Amino acid sequence: MKVAILSRNKNLYSTRRLKEAGEAMGHEVDIIDTLHCYMDITSTRSAVRYKGKELPKYDAIIPRIGASVTFYGTAVARQFEMMGTFNINESVAISRSRDKLRSLQLLSRKGLGLPRTGFANKPDNAKDLIKNVGGAPVVIKLLEGTQGIGVVLADTAKSAEAIIEAFMGLKANILVQEFIKEAGGADIRCLVIGGKVVAAMKRQGAEGEFRSNLHRGGSATVVKLSKEERDTAVKAAKAMGLNMCGVDLLRSQNGPMVMEVNSSPGLEGIEKATGKNV
């Protein structure tokens, strides 16, 4: 098959590994910088142009679209879809997963375990918002944040109110979530492909850090999942409409809770932790 990987950096571990694996299976694999694509939109024949030329017909695309270029990246992916190209993660599903609030609402509708979450527009709702998610400590998250950036743990109601008011004063959209203390600063990343969990790792936050992101100094080890955790990850991927994604779970006293669903999960951490060729 002729496959295109939509990625802004051909040297990234995940992009490189996907190209290597595809070519090892006999496919022709091109890496295309998403931001250098431009679209020819007509009622009779749609096309994607790249560096002054029309791109050839691809059988499939693998979008590796970063959060900072979601709008343009999904537009490019959608153009390929209009041309009849198979997309492993459809543009609408990527957009859905990038909106943290929409994601939580969709997961909630499917009855999946979630940390109790509040969302408001005005600072005068702050007190009730904190109380409604179970009181301090609470986690405050920027809707647009990635890799743990824009995630704050507020230990007291007073500090939570001050942080919420500060964010809202800057016109930032935030979520307020209950703090799952028993998770101990750890989460589980499940890699789901085609409705199956193919690999899983436990990410532990650095000393004194409640965020477990590897970008923030966290460590990763292989982990054995329970049937409930496996089922939750698969259902979360299905709720988002994603064929390939990373589902982040917290182990709580009420069972597994979905923290986030990532449509372009990194492959380096999970391959090194599990020793699997994902």
CSV table of C-alpha atoms in Angstrom, one decimal:
chain,number,residue,atom,x,y,z
A,1,MET,CA,0.0,0.0,0.0
A,2,LYS,CA,0.9,3.7,-0.4
A,3,VAL,CA,0.7,5.3,3.1
A,4,ALA,CA,1.3,8.9,4.2
A,5,ILE,CA,2.2,9.9,7.7
A,6,LEU,CA,1.1,13.5,8.5
A,7,SER,CA,3.9,14.7,10.8
A,8,ARG,CA,5.7,18.0,11.2
A,9,ASN,CA,9.0,16.3,12.1
A,10,LYS,CA,10.4,13.3,10.3
A,11,ASN,CA,13.0,12.8,13.1
A,12,LEU,CA,10.5,12.3,15.9
A,13,TYR,CA,10.7,8.8,17.4
A,14,SER,CA,7.0,7.9,16.8
A,15,THR,CA,7.1,9.1,13.1
A,16,ARG,CA,10.4,7.3,12.5
A,17,ARG,CA,9.2,4.1,14.0
A,18,LEU,CA,5.9,4.1,12.0
A,19,LYS,CA,7.8,4.6,8.7
A,20,GLU,CA,10.3,1.8,9.6
A,21,ALA,CA,7.5,-0.6,10.5
A,22,GLY,CA,5.5,0.2,7.4
A,23,GLU,CA,8.5,-0.2,5.1
A,24,ALA,CA,9.4,-3.5,6.8
A,25,MET,CA,5.9,-4.8,5.8
A,26,GLY,CA,6.5,-3.8,2.2
A,27,HIS,CA,4.5,-0.6,2.1
A,28,GLU,CA,5.6,2.7,0.5
A,29,VAL,CA,5.6,5.2,3.3
A,30,ASP,CA,5.9,9.0,2.8
A,31,ILE,CA,6.2,11.6,5.7
A,32,ILE,CA,4.4,14.8,4.9
A,33,ASP,CA,4.6,18.0,6.9
A,34,THR,CA,1.0,18.8,7.7
A,35,LEU,CA,1.5,22.6,7.7
A,36,HIS,CA,3.1,22.6,4.2
A,37,CYS,CA,0.0,20.9,2.7
A,38,TYR,CA,-2.6,23.1,1.1
A,39,MET,CA,-6.0,22.2,-0.3
A,40,ASP,CA,-7.6,22.4,-3.7
A,41,ILE,CA,-11.3,22.4,-2.9
A,42,THR,CA,-13.6,22.0,-5.9
A,43,SER,CA,-17.1,20.4,-6.4
A,44,THR,CA,-15.8,18.0,-9.0
A,45,ARG,CA,-12.3,16.9,-7.8
A,46,SER,CA,-10.6,17.6,-4.4
A,47,ALA,CA,-6.8,17.4,-4.1
A,48,VAL,CA,-4.0,18.1,-1.6
A,49,ARG,CA,-1.0,20.0,-2.9
A,50,TYR,CA,2.5,19.9,-1.3
A,51,LYS,CA,5.5,22.0,-2.2
A,52,GLY,CA,4.1,23.0,-5.5
A,53,LYS,CA,2.8,19.6,-6.6
A,54,GLU,CA,-0.4,17.6,-6.3
A,55,LEU,CA,0.1,14.7,-3.9
A,56,PRO,CA,-0.4,11.2,-5.4
A,57,LYS,CA,-3.4,9.0,-4.4
A,58,TYR,CA,-2.7,7.4,-1.0
A,59,ASP,CA,-4.4,4.3,0.3
A,60,ALA,CA,-4.2,5.4,3.9
A,61,ILE,CA,-3.0,8.2,6.1
A,62,ILE,CA,-1.7,8.1,9.7
A,63,PRO,CA,-2.2,11.6,11.3
A,64,ARG,CA,0.3,12.6,13.9
A,65,ILE,CA,-1.2,16.0,14.5
A,66,GLY,CA,0.0,18.0,17.6
A,67,ALA,CA,-2.4,19.9,19.8
A,68,SER,CA,-1.1,23.3,18.6
A,69,VAL,CA,-2.1,22.6,15.0
A,70,THR,CA,-5.4,20.8,15.5
A,71,PHE,CA,-7.5,23.1,13.4
A,72,TYR,CA,-5.3,23.1,10.3
A,73,GLY,CA,-4.2,19.5,10.8
A,74,THR,CA,-7.8,18.2,10.9
A,75,ALA,CA,-8.7,20.3,7.9
A,76,VAL,CA,-5.9,18.5,5.9
A,77,ALA,CA,-7.0,15.1,7.2
A,78,ARG,CA,-10.6,15.9,6.2
A,79,GLN,CA,-9.4,16.8,2.7
A,80,PHE,CA,-7.8,13.3,2.4
A,81,GLU,CA,-11.0,11.7,3.6
A,82,MET,CA,-13.0,13.6,0.9
A,83,MET,CA,-10.7,12.1,-1.6
A,84,GLY,CA,-11.6,8.6,-0.4
A,85,THR,CA,-8.3,7.9,1.5
A,86,PHE,CA,-8.6,5.7,4.6
A,87,ASN,CA,-7.7,7.7,7.8
A,88,ILE,CA,-6.8,5.6,10.9
A,89,ASN,CA,-8.2,8.4,13.1
A,90,GLU,CA,-10.9,10.4,11.4
A,91,SER,CA,-10.7,14.2,11.6
A,92,VAL,CA,-14.0,14.6,13.5
A,93,ALA,CA,-12.7,12.1,16.1
A,94,ILE,CA,-9.4,13.9,16.5
A,95,SER,CA,-11.3,17.2,17.1
A,96,ARG,CA,-13.6,15.5,19.6
A,97,SER,CA,-10.7,14.1,21.6
A,98,ARG,CA,-8.8,17.5,21.6
A,99,ASP,CA,-11.7,19.2,23.3
A,100,LYS,CA,-11.3,18.1,27.0
A,101,LEU,CA,-14.8,19.2,28.0
A,102,ARG,CA,-16.6,17.6,25.0
A,103,SER,CA,-14.5,14.4,25.6
A,104,LEU,CA,-15.7,14.2,29.3
A,105,GLN,CA,-19.3,14.8,28.3
A,106,LEU,CA,-19.1,12.0,25.7
A,107,LEU,CA,-17.4,9.6,28.1
A,108,SER,CA,-20.0,10.5,30.8
A,109,ARG,CA,-22.8,9.7,28.4
A,110,LYS,CA,-21.4,6.2,27.9
A,111,GLY,CA,-21.3,5.7,31.7
A,112,LEU,CA,-17.5,5.4,32.0
A,113,GLY,CA,-15.8,6.2,35.3
A,114,LEU,CA,-14.5,9.8,35.5
A,115,PRO,CA,-13.1,12.1,38.2
A,116,ARG,CA,-16.0,14.4,39.2
A,117,THR,CA,-15.7,17.5,37.1
A,118,GLY,CA,-17.0,21.1,37.1
A,119,PHE,CA,-17.1,23.7,34.4
A,120,ALA,CA,-18.2,27.4,34.8
A,121,ASN,CA,-17.9,30.7,33.1
A,122,LYS,CA,-18.0,33.2,36.0
A,123,PRO,CA,-15.7,33.5,39.0
A,124,ASP,CA,-18.7,33.9,41.3
A,125,ASN,CA,-19.4,30.2,40.8
A,126,ALA,CA,-16.0,29.2,42.2
A,127,LYS,CA,-17.1,28.3,45.7
A,128,ASP,CA,-19.9,26.0,44.6
A,129,LEU,CA,-17.8,24.6,41.8
A,130,ILE,CA,-15.2,23.4,44.4
A,131,LYS,CA,-17.8,22.2,46.8
A,132,ASN,CA,-19.6,20.2,44.1
A,133,VAL,CA,-16.5,18.2,43.1
A,134,GLY,CA,-16.0,17.1,46.7
A,135,GLY,CA,-14.0,20.1,48.1
A,136,ALA,CA,-10.3,20.8,48.3
A,137,PRO,CA,-7.8,19.5,47.3
A,138,VAL,CA,-8.9,19.9,43.6
A,139,VAL,CA,-7.2,19.8,40.3
A,140,ILE,CA,-7.6,22.8,38.0
A,141,LYS,CA,-6.9,22.2,34.3
A,142,LEU,CA,-6.7,24.6,31.3
A,143,LEU,CA,-8.9,23.2,28.5
A,144,GLU,CA,-6.1,23.8,26.0
A,145,GLY,CA,-3.2,22.4,28.1
A,146,THR,CA,-1.0,19.5,27.0
A,147,GLN,CA,1.8,17.4,28.5
A,148,GLY,CA,0.8,18.5,32.0
A,149,ILE,CA,1.1,22.2,31.2
A,150,GLY,CA,-1.8,24.3,32.7
A,151,VAL,CA,-2.6,21.6,35.4
A,152,VAL,CA,-2.6,22.9,39.0
A,153,LEU,CA,-3.3,21.1,42.3
A,154,ALA,CA,-4.9,23.4,44.8
A,155,ASP,CA,-4.6,22.1,48.4
A,156,THR,CA,-7.2,24.4,50.0
A,157,ALA,CA,-10.5,26.0,49.0
A,158,LYS,CA,-9.0,29.5,49.3
A,159,SER,CA,-6.1,28.7,47.0
A,160,ALA,CA,-8.5,27.0,44.6
A,161,GLU,CA,-10.7,30.1,44.5
A,162,ALA,CA,-7.7,32.3,43.9
A,163,ILE,CA,-6.4,30.1,41.0
A,164,ILE,CA,-9.9,29.9,39.4
A,165,GLU,CA,-10.4,33.6,39.6
A,166,ALA,CA,-6.9,34.3,38.1
A,167,PHE,CA,-7.5,31.9,35.2
A,168,MET,CA,-11.0,33.3,34.6
A,169,GLY,CA,-9.6,36.8,34.8
A,170,LEU,CA,-7.4,35.9,31.8
A,171,LYS,CA,-10.5,34.6,29.9
A,172,ALA,CA,-9.1,31.0,30.1
A,173,ASN,CA,-11.4,28.0,30.0
A,174,ILE,CA,-10.8,25.7,32.9
A,175,LEU,CA,-12.1,22.5,34.4
A,176,VAL,CA,-12.2,21.8,38.1
A,177,GLN,CA,-11.8,18.1,39.0
A,178,GLU,CA,-11.8,16.0,42.2
A,179,PHE,CA,-8.3,15.0,43.2
A,180,ILE,CA,-7.9,11.2,43.2
A,181,LYS,CA,-5.5,10.9,46.1
A,182,GLU,CA,-5.3,7.1,46.2
A,183,ALA,CA,-3.8,7.1,42.6
A,184,GLY,CA,-0.6,8.3,44.3
A,185,GLY,CA,0.6,10.5,41.5
A,186,ALA,CA,0.5,7.6,39.0
A,187,ASP,CA,-1.7,6.9,36.0
A,188,ILE,CA,-1.9,4.1,33.4
A,189,ARG,CA,-1.5,4.7,29.7
A,190,CYS,CA,-3.3,2.1,27.6
A,191,LEU,CA,-2.5,2.0,23.9
A,192,VAL,CA,-5.7,0.9,22.1
A,193,ILE,CA,-5.5,-0.1,18.4
A,194,GLY,CA,-8.4,-1.5,16.5
A,195,GLY,CA,-10.5,-2.1,19.7
A,196,LYS,CA,-7.8,-3.9,21.6
A,197,VAL,CA,-5.3,-2.8,24.3
A,198,VAL,CA,-2.0,-3.8,22.7
A,199,ALA,CA,0.3,-2.3,25.4
A,200,ALA,CA,0.0,-0.6,28.8
A,201,MET,CA,2.4,1.2,31.1
A,202,LYS,CA,2.2,2.8,34.6
A,203,ARG,CA,3.5,6.3,34.7
A,204,GLN,CA,4.7,7.5,38.1
A,205,GLY,CA,5.2,11.2,38.8
A,206,ALA,CA,8.6,12.5,40.1
A,207,GLU,CA,9.0,13.0,43.8
A,208,GLY,CA,6.6,15.7,45.0
A,209,GLU,CA,4.9,15.9,41.6
A,210,PHE,CA,1.2,14.9,41.2
A,211,ARG,CA,1.4,14.9,37.4
A,212,SER,CA,2.7,11.7,35.9
A,213,ASN,CA,3.7,13.0,32.4
A,214,LEU,CA,7.0,11.6,31.2
A,215,HIS,CA,7.8,15.2,29.9
A,216,ARG,CA,7.7,16.3,33.5
A,217,GLY,CA,10.2,13.8,34.8
A,218,GLY,CA,7.9,10.9,35.4
A,219,SER,CA,9.0,7.3,35.1
A,220,ALA,CA,7.3,4.4,33.2
A,221,THR,CA,7.1,0.7,33.9
A,222,VAL,CA,5.1,-2.2,32.4
A,223,VAL,CA,1.8,-2.9,34.2
A,224,LYS,CA,-0.7,-5.7,34.3
A,225,LEU,CA,-4.3,-4.5,33.6
A,226,SER,CA,-7.5,-5.9,35.2
A,227,LYS,CA,-10.3,-6.9,32.9
A,228,GLU,CA,-12.2,-3.8,34.1
A,229,GLU,CA,-9.3,-1.5,33.2
A,230,ARG,CA,-8.9,-3.1,29.8
A,231,ASP,CA,-12.7,-2.8,29.0
A,232,THR,CA,-12.7,0.8,30.2
A,233,ALA,CA,-9.9,1.7,27.8
A,234,VAL,CA,-11.5,0.0,24.8
A,235,LYS,CA,-14.9,1.7,25.6
A,236,ALA,CA,-13.3,5.1,25.9
A,237,ALA,CA,-11.6,4.7,22.5
A,238,LYS,CA,-14.9,3.7,21.0
A,239,ALA,CA,-16.8,6.6,22.6
A,240,MET,CA,-14.3,9.0,20.9
A,241,GLY,CA,-14.5,7.1,17.6
A,242,LEU,CA,-10.7,6.6,17.6
A,243,ASN,CA,-9.1,3.4,16.0
A,244,MET,CA,-5.7,4.2,17.6
A,245,CYS,CA,-5.3,6.2,20.8
A,246,GLY,CA,-3.7,6.4,24.2
A,247,VAL,CA,-6.2,6.2,27.1
A,248,ASP,CA,-5.0,7.5,30.4
A,249,LEU,CA,-6.6,5.8,33.5
A,250,LEU,CA,-6.4,6.5,37.2
A,251,ARG,CA,-6.8,3.7,39.7
A,252,SER,CA,-9.4,4.9,42.2
A,253,GLN,CA,-11.3,3.2,45.1
A,254,ASN,CA,-14.3,3.4,42.8
A,255,GLY,CA,-12.6,1.5,39.9
A,256,PRO,CA,-10.8,2.8,36.9
A,257,MET,CA,-11.4,6.5,35.9
A,258,VAL,CA,-10.6,7.9,32.5
A,259,MET,CA,-8.5,11.0,32.7
A,260,GLU,CA,-7.8,11.7,29.0
A,261,VAL,CA,-8.0,10.1,25.5
A,262,ASN,CA,-5.0,11.1,23.3
A,263,SER,CA,-5.4,10.8,19.5
A,264,SER,CA,-1.7,11.0,18.8
A,265,PRO,CA,0.0,9.2,21.6
A,266,GLY,CA,3.8,9.0,21.7
A,267,LEU,CA,5.3,5.6,21.1
A,268,GLU,CA,8.7,6.0,22.6
A,269,GLY,CA,7.8,5.7,26.3
A,270,ILE,CA,5.4,2.8,25.9
A,271,GLU,CA,7.8,0.8,23.6
A,272,LYS,CA,10.7,1.2,26.0
A,273,ALA,CA,8.6,0.4,29.1
A,274,THR,CA,6.9,-2.7,27.6
A,275,GLY,CA,9.5,-3.9,25.1
A,276,LYS,CA,6.7,-4.3,22.5
A,277,ASN,CA,6.8,-3.2,18.9
A,278,VAL,CA,3.6,-1.2,18.9
